[in-house]
Amino acid sequence: MTGRAGKGLDGRLTEYGDRGFARFLRDAFLKAKGYGPEALEKPVVAICDTGSDFNPCHATAPQLIEAISRGVTMAGGLPMVFPTISLHESFSHPTSMFLRNLMSMDTEEMLKALPMDAAVLIGGCDKTIPAQLMGAISANVPTLSVAVGPMLTGSREGERLGACTDCRRLWGEHRAGAMDAEDLEVAQSQLMASHGTCMVMGTASSMACVAEVLGFMLPGGSSIPAVHSERWRHAEASGRRAVEMALAGGPCPADLVTEATVRNACVTLQALAGSTNVPIHLAAIAGRAGIRLSLDELDRLGEQVPILADLKPVGRVYMQDFHAAGGLPALLRELAREGLFDVDTATADGRSWGEVLDAWPKWRDGEVIRDIANPVTEGSAIAVVRGSLVPDGAVIKQAAMTPALRSHEGPALVFDSLEDLHARIDDPDLAVTEAHVLVLRNAGPVGAPGMPEAGLIPIPKKLAATGVRDMVRISDARMSGTAYGAVVLHAAPEAAVGGPLALVRDGDRIRLELDERRLDLLVDAEELERRRAEWVAPATPVRGYARLFATTVEQADRGCDLDFLTGLED
């Protein structure tokens, strides 16, 4: 029972004051589980199981675990499965974002506590991959990410349907009275036609692509449909690669997250017209590595990088089509040809991106993954605005908004909270016109708490019934990556910490000038100071994680991480 000093099951021994006894006892428990002596001397690859009955997107986790374990065993390693918190968008109150940092802490502490030489983390639904990468960077254990993968599309009366862009579109039609409950129920059964994550370029797919670009996921893995056999082969290959990393002792996450790879992630986000949630998650991921994400740099890159992926919610098609069209490496190759993507950075299989792109199949469906000269739409995907209303910035997916609203000035209609929004938005007596700017506040990281995906303020029913489908909407909340509209998000600082959003009153004029990247509250400074003197901060939760979160969470521009977890220096 000599073991490999500090490696495998010899690593991270429980403290009994006698390390020999600690290993003896550990082996005794493993032998009781059925492991033979040869297994106990192999490099250990830990596999994170995020399967849960409360996470339908991760329903294929058991099959992925089997495939990863098979790859680990084939390569001479010992697979060991462990669970962590599992987060699903529709099964987390008040929002999964509230629990992202807790999941990152769970992941980090398990990676530091358990005896392992490398880890493979199974993620997918929106907050799981960012939480896992944040934890992995802080633990700095050699780590791979395996996504559960996107769903396949369904169909209704000859129309392809998919979660969740079409969920929102059809629900909007139902709210407007253009679709009855029976038709909506028929469509509902086709919106999620298989296991997996949303099959549009929402947050789940965006973050899988970011993980691939950063070097945590084997090339091509982000777009494989959840139920394709290729997904299991990818998982098996990830298990084999994890053993190589275990034996080599790296690369570790701190080696992967650099200024260059973070910039590549920003370029990729803009080319994909990805989720507005990514800047928050990427800021937190980079922050764990001591790198500050610049929102202004993200905006500048957007002006240089065309939208190449013709995917909903900005484009026409779905992730299975993107995968069939050549996948993420095919898109990255187009960017690299124009010098927009740094090909000297590392991929998860040990090669550089330049080597991977040279070897990637040459065929590409140019209708789905466009040429640089033939973008999906003119202009950038995600823009960053600043001004007197959002001095620390806010984001808008300008590629998915009504162009006529790019320059808009109108009176504010303010909702003080989510409860206020629910109570009044559909009141037939609500004094609102389509010229109004809808403002939701106290829905940010501290105010909600957890910054829910409430930024897509519903069009008031009285306006929706007349055909209005978009309005300028501003909040300190987030919006699903599957959504669309003239929606300004992540207003920083948020209202609950005294940001300017807290001072807006009904009727105040607000001006959005997107081409100038400006969002201003047209109220004189003296009046704002008078209002500030009257403002009262919300009460702080008294106990538990809610108190920890409210007293340590950072603002959206810094990634909404807890201040004691980040690697950034003030």
Coordinates of C-alpha atoms in Angstrom, one line a residue:
M1 CA 0.0 0.0 0.0
T2 CA 2.7 2.5 -1.0
G3 CA 0.6 4.7 -3.3
R4 CA 1.9 7.6 -5.3
A5 CA 2.9 10.3 -2.7
G6 CA 0.3 13.0 -2.6
K7 CA -1.5 11.6 -5.7
G8 CA -4.6 9.6 -6.2
L9 CA -6.0 8.3 -3.0
D10 CA -2.8 9.3 -1.2
G11 CA -3.8 12.9 -1.7
R12 CA -5.8 15.1 0.8
L13 CA -5.9 12.6 3.5
T14 CA -8.3 13.1 6.4
E15 CA -6.5 14.5 9.5
Y16 CA -6.3 11.9 12.2
G17 CA -2.8 12.9 13.4
D18 CA -1.5 9.7 11.7
R19 CA -1.3 9.8 7.9
G20 CA -0.6 6.1 7.5
F21 CA -3.8 5.3 9.5
A22 CA -5.7 7.8 7.4
R23 CA -4.8 6.0 4.2
F24 CA -5.3 2.6 5.8
L25 CA -8.9 3.6 6.8
R26 CA -9.7 5.2 3.5
D27 CA -8.6 2.0 1.7
A28 CA -10.7 -0.1 4.1
F29 CA -13.8 1.8 3.2
L30 CA -13.1 1.5 -0.5
K31 CA -12.5 -2.2 -0.3
A32 CA -15.9 -2.4 1.5
K33 CA -17.3 -0.8 -1.6
G34 CA -15.8 -3.5 -3.7
Y35 CA -12.6 -1.9 -5.0
G36 CA -9.5 -4.1 -5.4
P37 CA -6.0 -3.1 -4.6
E38 CA -5.0 -2.3 -8.2
A39 CA -7.8 0.2 -8.5
L40 CA -6.6 2.0 -5.4
E41 CA -3.2 2.9 -7.0
K42 CA -4.6 4.5 -10.1
P43 CA -4.9 8.3 -10.8
V44 CA -8.3 9.5 -9.6
V45 CA -10.6 11.5 -11.9
A46 CA -13.6 12.9 -10.0
I47 CA -16.8 13.3 -12.0
C48 CA -19.3 15.9 -10.8
D49 CA -22.9 14.7 -11.0
T50 CA -25.4 17.5 -11.3
G51 CA -28.3 15.3 -12.1
S52 CA -31.5 16.1 -10.2
D53 CA -35.2 15.5 -10.5
F54 CA -35.5 19.3 -10.2
N55 CA -33.2 19.8 -13.2
P56 CA -34.9 18.3 -16.3
C57 CA -32.1 19.7 -18.6
H58 CA -29.7 17.4 -16.9
A59 CA -31.7 14.2 -17.3
T60 CA -28.9 12.6 -19.3
A61 CA -26.3 13.0 -16.5
P62 CA -26.3 9.3 -15.7
Q63 CA -25.4 8.4 -19.3
L64 CA -22.7 11.0 -19.4
I65 CA -21.3 9.7 -16.1
E66 CA -21.2 6.2 -17.6
A67 CA -19.4 7.5 -20.8
I68 CA -16.9 9.6 -18.9
S69 CA -16.2 6.8 -16.5
R70 CA -15.6 4.4 -19.4
G71 CA -13.1 6.9 -20.9
V72 CA -11.3 7.2 -17.6
T73 CA -11.1 3.5 -17.1
M74 CA -9.9 2.9 -20.7
A75 CA -7.0 5.4 -20.1
G76 CA -6.0 3.7 -16.8
G77 CA -7.7 6.0 -14.3
L78 CA -10.1 5.5 -11.5
P79 CA -13.4 7.3 -11.9
M80 CA -15.1 8.6 -8.7
V81 CA -18.5 10.3 -8.9
F82 CA -19.6 13.0 -6.5
P83 CA -22.6 15.3 -6.4
T84 CA -23.0 19.1 -5.9
I85 CA -25.9 21.5 -6.0
S86 CA -27.8 21.4 -9.2
L87 CA -29.5 24.5 -10.6
H88 CA -32.4 24.8 -13.1
E89 CA -33.9 28.1 -14.2
S90 CA -37.5 27.0 -13.6
F91 CA -37.0 25.2 -10.3
S92 CA -35.0 27.8 -8.2
H93 CA -36.7 30.4 -6.1
P94 CA -36.3 33.3 -6.3
T95 CA -33.9 32.7 -9.1
S96 CA -31.0 30.4 -9.9
M97 CA -28.7 33.4 -10.1
F98 CA -29.1 33.8 -6.3
L99 CA -27.6 30.3 -5.9
R100 CA -24.9 30.5 -8.6
N101 CA -22.3 31.6 -6.1
L102 CA -23.3 29.0 -3.6
M103 CA -22.9 26.3 -6.2
S104 CA -19.5 27.7 -7.1
M105 CA -18.5 27.4 -3.4
D106 CA -19.9 23.9 -3.2
T107 CA -17.9 23.0 -6.3
E108 CA -14.7 24.7 -5.1
E109 CA -14.8 23.0 -1.7
M110 CA -15.4 19.6 -3.1
L111 CA -12.6 20.0 -5.6
K112 CA -10.3 21.0 -2.7
A113 CA -11.5 18.4 -0.2
L114 CA -11.8 15.1 -2.2
P115 CA -8.7 13.1 -3.2
M116 CA -8.5 13.6 -7.0
D117 CA -5.9 14.3 -9.7
A118 CA -8.3 15.8 -12.2
A119 CA -12.0 16.5 -12.5
V120 CA -14.8 16.4 -15.1
L121 CA -17.7 18.6 -14.4
I122 CA -21.1 17.9 -15.9
G123 CA -23.0 21.2 -16.5
G124 CA -25.5 22.7 -18.8
C125 CA -28.5 24.7 -17.5
D126 CA -27.6 28.4 -17.4
K127 CA -25.9 28.9 -14.0
T128 CA -24.2 25.5 -13.7
I129 CA -21.3 25.9 -16.1
P130 CA -20.3 29.4 -14.8
A131 CA -20.6 28.2 -11.2
Q132 CA -18.5 25.2 -11.9
L133 CA -15.8 27.2 -13.8
M134 CA -15.7 29.8 -11.0
G135 CA -15.2 27.0 -8.4
A136 CA -12.6 25.2 -10.5
I137 CA -10.5 28.3 -11.0
S138 CA -10.5 28.9 -7.2
A139 CA -9.6 25.3 -6.5
N140 CA -7.1 25.2 -9.4
V141 CA -7.5 21.4 -10.0
P142 CA -7.0 20.2 -13.6
T143 CA -10.6 20.4 -14.9
L144 CA -12.7 19.6 -17.9
S145 CA -16.3 20.7 -18.6
V146 CA -18.8 18.4 -20.3
A147 CA -22.1 20.0 -21.2
V148 CA -25.3 18.0 -21.3
G149 CA -26.0 19.6 -24.7
P150 CA -28.9 21.3 -26.4
M151 CA -32.4 19.8 -27.0
L152 CA -33.8 18.9 -30.4
T153 CA -36.6 21.0 -31.8
G154 CA -40.3 20.1 -31.9
S155 CA -42.9 21.2 -34.4
R156 CA -46.4 22.5 -34.6
E157 CA -48.4 22.8 -37.8
G158 CA -45.3 22.7 -39.9
E159 CA -43.4 25.3 -37.8
R160 CA -40.3 24.3 -35.8
L161 CA -40.4 25.2 -32.2
G162 CA -37.8 25.4 -29.5
A163 CA -37.2 26.5 -25.9
C164 CA -37.2 29.2 -24.9
T165 CA -37.3 31.9 -27.5
D166 CA -40.5 30.4 -28.9
C167 CA -41.8 29.9 -25.4
R168 CA -41.6 33.7 -24.9
R169 CA -43.0 34.5 -28.4
L170 CA -46.0 32.3 -28.0
W171 CA -46.7 33.4 -24.5
G172 CA -46.6 37.0 -25.7
E173 CA -49.2 36.1 -28.4
H174 CA -51.3 34.5 -25.7
R175 CA -51.1 37.6 -23.5
A176 CA -52.1 39.8 -26.4
G177 CA -55.2 37.6 -27.1
A178 CA -53.9 36.3 -30.4
M179 CA -53.5 32.7 -29.3
D180 CA -56.0 30.8 -27.2
A181 CA -55.2 28.5 -24.2
E182 CA -55.9 25.4 -26.2
D183 CA -53.5 26.3 -29.0
L184 CA -50.9 27.3 -26.4
E185 CA -51.2 24.0 -24.7
V186 CA -50.6 22.1 -28.0
A187 CA -47.5 24.2 -28.7
Q188 CA -46.3 23.7 -25.1
S189 CA -45.9 20.0 -25.7
Q190 CA -43.6 20.6 -28.6
L191 CA -41.4 23.4 -27.2
M192 CA -39.0 21.0 -25.5
A193 CA -38.9 17.9 -27.6
S194 CA -36.0 16.1 -26.0
H195 CA -33.7 16.1 -23.0
G196 CA -31.1 18.9 -22.9
T197 CA -30.8 22.6 -22.5
C198 CA -32.5 25.3 -24.6
M199 CA -31.6 24.8 -28.2
V200 CA -31.2 28.5 -29.1
M201 CA -28.2 30.8 -28.4
G202 CA -29.4 31.5 -24.9
T203 CA -27.3 31.4 -21.8
A204 CA -26.8 27.6 -21.7
S205 CA -25.4 27.4 -25.2
S206 CA -23.5 30.7 -24.9
M207 CA -21.8 29.5 -21.7
A208 CA -20.9 26.1 -23.2
C209 CA -19.3 27.9 -26.1
V210 CA -17.4 30.2 -23.6
A211 CA -16.2 27.1 -21.8
E212 CA -14.9 25.6 -25.0
V213 CA -13.1 28.8 -26.0
L214 CA -11.5 29.2 -22.6
G215 CA -10.0 25.7 -22.9
F216 CA -12.2 23.7 -20.5
M217 CA -14.2 21.7 -23.1
L218 CA -12.9 19.5 -25.9
P219 CA -13.2 21.3 -29.2
G220 CA -16.6 20.9 -30.9
G221 CA -18.3 19.8 -27.7
S222 CA -20.5 22.9 -27.0
S223 CA -23.0 22.3 -29.7
I224 CA -23.5 18.5 -29.8
P225 CA -27.2 17.7 -29.2
A226 CA -28.0 16.2 -25.9
V227 CA -29.4 13.0 -27.3
H228 CA -26.9 12.3 -30.1
S229 CA -24.5 9.4 -29.8
E230 CA -21.7 11.9 -30.5
R231 CA -22.5 13.4 -27.1
W232 CA -21.5 10.1 -25.4
R233 CA -18.4 9.8 -27.5
H234 CA -17.4 13.3 -26.5
A235 CA -17.9 12.4 -22.9
E236 CA -15.8 9.3 -23.2
A237 CA -13.0 11.3 -24.9
S238 CA -13.2 13.8 -22.0
G239 CA -12.7 10.9 -19.6
R240 CA -9.6 9.8 -21.5
R241 CA -8.2 13.4 -21.6
A242 CA -8.8 13.9 -17.9
V243 CA -6.5 11.0 -17.2
E244 CA -3.8 12.6 -19.3
M245 CA -4.2 15.8 -17.4
A246 CA -4.2 13.9 -14.1
L247 CA -0.8 12.2 -14.9
A248 CA 0.7 15.5 -16.3
G249 CA -0.6 17.6 -13.4
G250 CA -2.3 20.1 -15.7
P251 CA -3.0 22.3 -17.3
C252 CA -4.9 23.9 -14.4
P253 CA -7.7 26.5 -14.7
A254 CA -5.3 29.3 -13.7
D255 CA -3.3 28.5 -16.8
L256 CA -6.3 28.7 -19.0
V257 CA -8.0 31.9 -17.9
T258 CA -5.8 34.7 -19.3
E259 CA -6.3 38.2 -20.8
A260 CA -6.1 36.6 -24.2
T261 CA -8.6 33.8 -23.6
V262 CA -11.1 36.2 -21.9
R263 CA -10.8 38.5 -25.0
N264 CA -11.4 35.5 -27.2
A265 CA -14.5 34.7 -25.2
C266 CA -15.8 38.3 -25.7
V267 CA -15.2 38.0 -29.4
T268 CA -17.0 34.7 -29.6
L269 CA -19.9 36.1 -27.6
Q270 CA -20.4 38.9 -30.1
A271 CA -20.0 36.7 -33.1
L272 CA -22.7 34.3 -31.7
A273 CA -25.0 37.1 -30.6
G274 CA -25.0 35.3 -27.3
S275 CA -26.8 35.9 -24.1
T276 CA -26.7 39.1 -22.2
N277 CA -26.0 37.0 -19.1
V278 CA -22.6 36.1 -20.3
P279 CA -20.9 39.4 -19.4
I280 CA -21.9 38.8 -15.8
H281 CA -20.7 35.2 -15.8
L282 CA -17.5 36.0 -17.7
A283 CA -16.7 38.9 -15.3
A284 CA -17.1 36.5 -12.4
I285 CA -15.0 33.7 -14.1
A286 CA -12.3 36.2 -15.1
G287 CA -12.4 37.8 -11.6
R288 CA -11.7 34.4 -9.9
A289 CA -8.4 34.5 -12.0
G290 CA -7.7 38.1 -11.0
I291 CA -8.7 39.5 -14.3
R292 CA -11.2 42.4 -14.6
L293 CA -13.6 42.2 -17.5
S294 CA -13.9 45.6 -19.2
L295 CA -17.4 46.2 -20.4
D296 CA -16.1 49.0 -22.6
E297 CA -13.7 46.6 -24.3
L298 CA -16.6 44.2 -24.8
D299 CA -18.5 47.0 -26.5
R300 CA -15.5 48.0 -28.7
L301 CA -15.1 44.3 -29.8
G302 CA -18.8 44.2 -30.7
E303 CA -18.2 47.1 -33.2
Q304 CA -15.4 45.0 -34.8
V305 CA -16.9 41.6 -34.7
P306 CA -19.9 40.7 -37.0
I307 CA -22.7 38.3 -36.0
L308 CA -21.9 35.1 -37.9
A309 CA -24.3 32.6 -36.2
D310 CA -27.8 32.6 -37.7
L311 CA -29.3 31.4 -34.5
K312 CA -32.4 32.4 -32.6
P313 CA -33.2 34.7 -30.9
V314 CA -31.4 37.0 -33.3
G315 CA -31.4 34.7 -36.3
R316 CA -33.5 31.8 -37.8
V317 CA -32.3 28.4 -36.7
Y318 CA -31.3 26.2 -33.7
M319 CA -28.3 24.6 -32.1
Q320 CA -28.6 21.3 -33.9
D321 CA -28.4 23.2 -37.2
F322 CA -25.3 25.1 -35.9
H323 CA -23.7 21.8 -35.0
A324 CA -24.5 20.3 -38.4
A325 CA -23.1 23.4 -40.0
G326 CA -19.6 22.9 -38.6
G327 CA -20.0 23.9 -34.9
L328 CA -18.1 26.5 -33.0
P329 CA -14.6 25.7 -34.5
A330 CA -16.0 26.5 -37.9
L331 CA -17.2 29.9 -36.7
L332 CA -13.9 30.5 -34.9
R333 CA -12.0 29.8 -38.1
E334 CA -13.9 32.6 -39.9
L335 CA -12.9 35.0 -37.1
A336 CA -9.3 33.8 -37.1
R337 CA -9.0 34.5 -40.8
E338 CA -9.7 38.1 -40.1
G339 CA -7.3 38.2 -37.1
L340 CA -10.1 38.6 -34.7
F341 CA -9.4 35.5 -32.7
D342 CA -6.1 34.6 -31.0
V343 CA -5.2 31.1 -32.3
D344 CA -2.2 30.8 -30.1
T345 CA -4.3 30.1 -27.0
A346 CA -4.8 26.5 -25.7
T347 CA -7.7 24.2 -26.2
A348 CA -8.8 21.5 -23.8
D349 CA -7.2 18.7 -25.8
G350 CA -3.7 20.2 -25.4
R351 CA -3.4 21.7 -28.9
S352 CA -3.5 25.4 -29.8
W353 CA -6.6 26.8 -31.4
G354 CA -4.5 27.3 -34.5
E355 CA -3.8 23.6 -34.7
V356 CA -7.4 22.6 -34.0
L357 CA -8.8 25.0 -36.7
D358 CA -6.3 23.8 -39.3
A359 CA -7.4 20.2 -38.7
W360 CA -11.1 20.9 -38.4
P361 CA -13.3 19.7 -41.4
K362 CA -13.2 22.4 -44.1
W363 CA -16.9 22.2 -44.9
R364 CA -19.1 24.8 -43.4
D365 CA -22.8 25.6 -44.1
G366 CA -22.5 29.3 -45.0
E367 CA -26.2 29.9 -44.5
V368 CA -25.9 29.1 -40.8
I369 CA -22.3 30.1 -40.0
R370 CA -21.8 33.2 -42.2
D371 CA -18.8 34.7 -43.9
I372 CA -17.4 37.9 -42.4
A373 CA -18.7 39.8 -45.4
N374 CA -22.2 38.4 -45.0
P375 CA -23.2 38.9 -41.4
V376 CA -26.6 37.8 -40.0
T377 CA -27.5 41.4 -39.3
E378 CA -25.7 44.8 -39.4
G379 CA -24.2 46.1 -36.2
S380 CA -23.0 44.4 -33.1
A381 CA -24.8 42.0 -30.9
I382 CA -24.4 43.3 -27.3
A383 CA -23.9 47.0 -26.6
V384 CA -22.9 48.7 -23.3
V385 CA -24.5 52.0 -22.4
R386 CA -23.5 54.5 -19.8
G387 CA -24.9 57.8 -18.6
S388 CA -26.5 59.6 -15.7
L389 CA -29.0 56.7 -15.2
V390 CA -26.3 53.9 -15.4
P391 CA -22.9 55.4 -14.5
D392 CA -21.3 52.0 -14.0
G393 CA -22.9 50.6 -17.2
A394 CA -25.8 48.5 -18.5
V395 CA -26.1 46.1 -21.4
I396 CA -28.6 45.7 -24.2
K397 CA -28.8 43.0 -26.9
Q398 CA -29.2 45.5 -29.7
A399 CA -29.3 42.9 -32.4
A400 CA -32.6 41.6 -31.0
M401 CA -34.4 44.9 -30.5
T402 CA -36.7 47.0 -32.7
P403 CA -34.4 49.3 -34.7
A404 CA -36.8 52.3 -34.3
L405 CA -36.2 52.3 -30.6
R406 CA -32.4 52.8 -30.8
S407 CA -33.0 56.5 -30.3
H408 CA -35.9 57.1 -28.0
E409 CA -37.0 59.7 -25.4
G410 CA -40.1 59.2 -23.3
P411 CA -41.7 59.5 -19.8
A412 CA -40.8 56.9 -17.2
L413 CA -43.4 54.5 -15.8
V414 CA -41.8 53.1 -12.6
F415 CA -42.4 49.8 -10.9
D416 CA -40.8 49.7 -7.5
S417 CA -40.5 46.0 -7.2
L418 CA -41.5 42.6 -8.7
E419 CA -44.6 42.6 -6.6
D420 CA -45.5 46.1 -7.9
L421 CA -45.0 44.9 -11.4
H422 CA -47.2 41.8 -10.9
A423 CA -49.9 43.9 -9.4
R424 CA -50.1 46.7 -12.0
I425 CA -48.7 45.7 -15.4
D426 CA -52.0 44.4 -16.7
D427 CA -54.3 46.9 -15.0
P428 CA -56.6 48.1 -17.7
D429 CA -56.5 51.6 -16.1
L430 CA -52.7 51.7 -16.2
A431 CA -51.7 55.1 -17.5
V432 CA -49.2 53.9 -20.2
T433 CA -48.6 54.5 -23.9
E434 CA -46.0 52.9 -26.2
A435 CA -43.9 56.0 -25.9
H436 CA -43.4 55.3 -22.2
V437 CA -40.1 53.9 -20.8
L438 CA -40.9 51.1 -18.5
V439 CA -38.6 51.0 -15.4
L440 CA -38.3 48.1 -13.0
R441 CA -36.1 48.6 -9.9
N442 CA -35.2 46.8 -6.8
A443 CA -34.7 43.7 -8.9
G444 CA -30.9 43.6 -8.9
P445 CA -28.4 41.5 -7.0
V446 CA -29.2 42.9 -3.6
G447 CA -32.7 44.1 -4.2
A448 CA -34.5 41.0 -5.5
P449 CA -32.4 39.3 -4.2
G450 CA -30.3 37.5 -6.8
M451 CA -31.1 39.6 -9.9
P452 CA -33.9 37.5 -11.5
E453 CA -34.6 37.3 -15.2
A454 CA -37.4 39.9 -14.9
G455 CA -35.8 42.5 -17.1
L456 CA -38.0 41.5 -20.0
I457 CA -40.9 43.6 -18.5
P458 CA -44.1 42.3 -20.2
I459 CA -45.8 44.6 -22.6
P460 CA -48.9 45.9 -20.7
K461 CA -51.9 43.9 -21.9
K462 CA -53.8 47.0 -23.0
L463 CA -50.9 47.8 -25.4
A464 CA -50.2 44.2 -26.5
A465 CA -53.8 43.9 -27.6
T466 CA -53.3 46.8 -30.0
G467 CA -50.3 45.2 -31.6
V468 CA -47.5 46.7 -29.5
R469 CA -44.7 44.1 -29.3
D470 CA -41.7 46.2 -28.1
M471 CA -41.0 49.1 -25.8
V472 CA -37.9 50.6 -24.2
R473 CA -37.6 48.8 -20.8
I474 CA -34.9 49.4 -18.2
S475 CA -34.1 47.5 -15.0
D476 CA -31.4 46.4 -12.6
A477 CA -32.5 42.8 -13.3
R478 CA -31.4 40.3 -16.0
M479 CA -33.1 38.9 -19.0
S480 CA -33.1 35.3 -20.3
G481 CA -30.6 34.8 -23.1
T482 CA -33.5 33.4 -25.2
A483 CA -35.4 36.7 -25.1
Y484 CA -35.4 39.8 -27.3
G485 CA -36.6 43.4 -27.3
A486 CA -35.4 46.9 -26.5
V487 CA -34.5 45.9 -23.0
V488 CA -31.7 47.7 -21.0
L489 CA -30.4 45.4 -18.3
H490 CA -28.0 45.2 -15.4
A491 CA -28.3 48.9 -14.5
A492 CA -25.3 49.6 -12.2
P493 CA -25.3 50.6 -9.5
E494 CA -28.6 49.0 -8.7
A495 CA -31.5 50.8 -7.0
A496 CA -31.1 48.8 -3.7
V497 CA -27.7 50.2 -3.1
G498 CA -28.7 53.8 -4.0
G499 CA -28.0 53.8 -7.7
P500 CA -29.7 56.5 -9.8
L501 CA -32.4 54.0 -10.7
A502 CA -33.7 54.4 -7.1
L503 CA -34.4 58.1 -7.8
V504 CA -36.6 57.9 -10.9
R505 CA -40.1 59.1 -10.6
D506 CA -43.1 58.5 -12.9
G507 CA -43.1 61.1 -15.7
D508 CA -39.3 61.7 -15.6
R509 CA -37.9 62.0 -19.1
I510 CA -35.4 59.2 -20.0
R511 CA -33.4 59.3 -23.2
L512 CA -31.7 56.3 -24.9
E513 CA -29.2 57.1 -27.6
L514 CA -27.8 53.7 -28.5
D515 CA -25.5 54.9 -31.3
E516 CA -23.9 57.2 -28.7
R517 CA -24.0 54.5 -26.0
R518 CA -25.9 56.8 -23.7
L519 CA -28.8 56.3 -21.3
D520 CA -29.7 59.4 -19.3
L521 CA -32.2 60.5 -16.7
L522 CA -33.2 64.1 -17.7
V523 CA -33.7 65.5 -14.2
D524 CA -31.5 68.3 -12.8
A525 CA -28.9 67.5 -10.2
E526 CA -30.5 69.6 -7.5
E527 CA -33.8 67.6 -7.7
L528 CA -31.9 64.3 -7.7
E529 CA -30.1 65.3 -4.5
R530 CA -33.4 66.2 -2.8
R531 CA -34.7 62.7 -3.7
R532 CA -31.6 61.0 -2.6
A533 CA -32.0 62.6 0.9
E534 CA -35.4 60.9 1.1
W535 CA -34.2 57.5 -0.1
V536 CA -34.2 54.7 2.4
A537 CA -32.1 51.5 1.9
P538 CA -33.9 48.2 2.1
A539 CA -33.6 46.0 5.2
T540 CA -30.8 43.4 5.2
P541 CA -31.8 39.7 5.6
V542 CA -31.1 38.5 9.2
R543 CA -29.7 35.1 8.7
G544 CA -28.2 32.3 6.5
Y545 CA -27.0 32.5 2.9
A546 CA -29.4 35.3 2.2
R547 CA -27.6 37.5 4.6
L548 CA -24.2 36.4 3.3
F549 CA -25.3 37.1 -0.2
A550 CA -26.8 40.6 0.5
T551 CA -23.8 41.8 2.4
T552 CA -21.1 40.6 0.1
V553 CA -22.4 40.4 -3.4
E554 CA -20.8 42.7 -6.0
Q555 CA -22.6 44.6 -8.7
A556 CA -23.4 43.4 -12.2
D557 CA -20.4 45.1 -13.8
R558 CA -18.1 43.1 -11.5
G559 CA -19.9 39.8 -12.1
C560 CA -22.2 39.5 -9.0
D561 CA -19.6 37.3 -7.3
L562 CA -19.2 37.5 -3.5
D563 CA -16.5 39.9 -2.7
F564 CA -14.5 37.5 -0.6
L565 CA -14.4 34.9 -3.4
T566 CA -13.0 37.0 -6.2
G567 CA -9.3 37.2 -7.1
L568 CA -9.6 40.9 -8.0
E569 CA -7.7 43.6 -6.2
D570 CA -9.7 46.8 -5.6

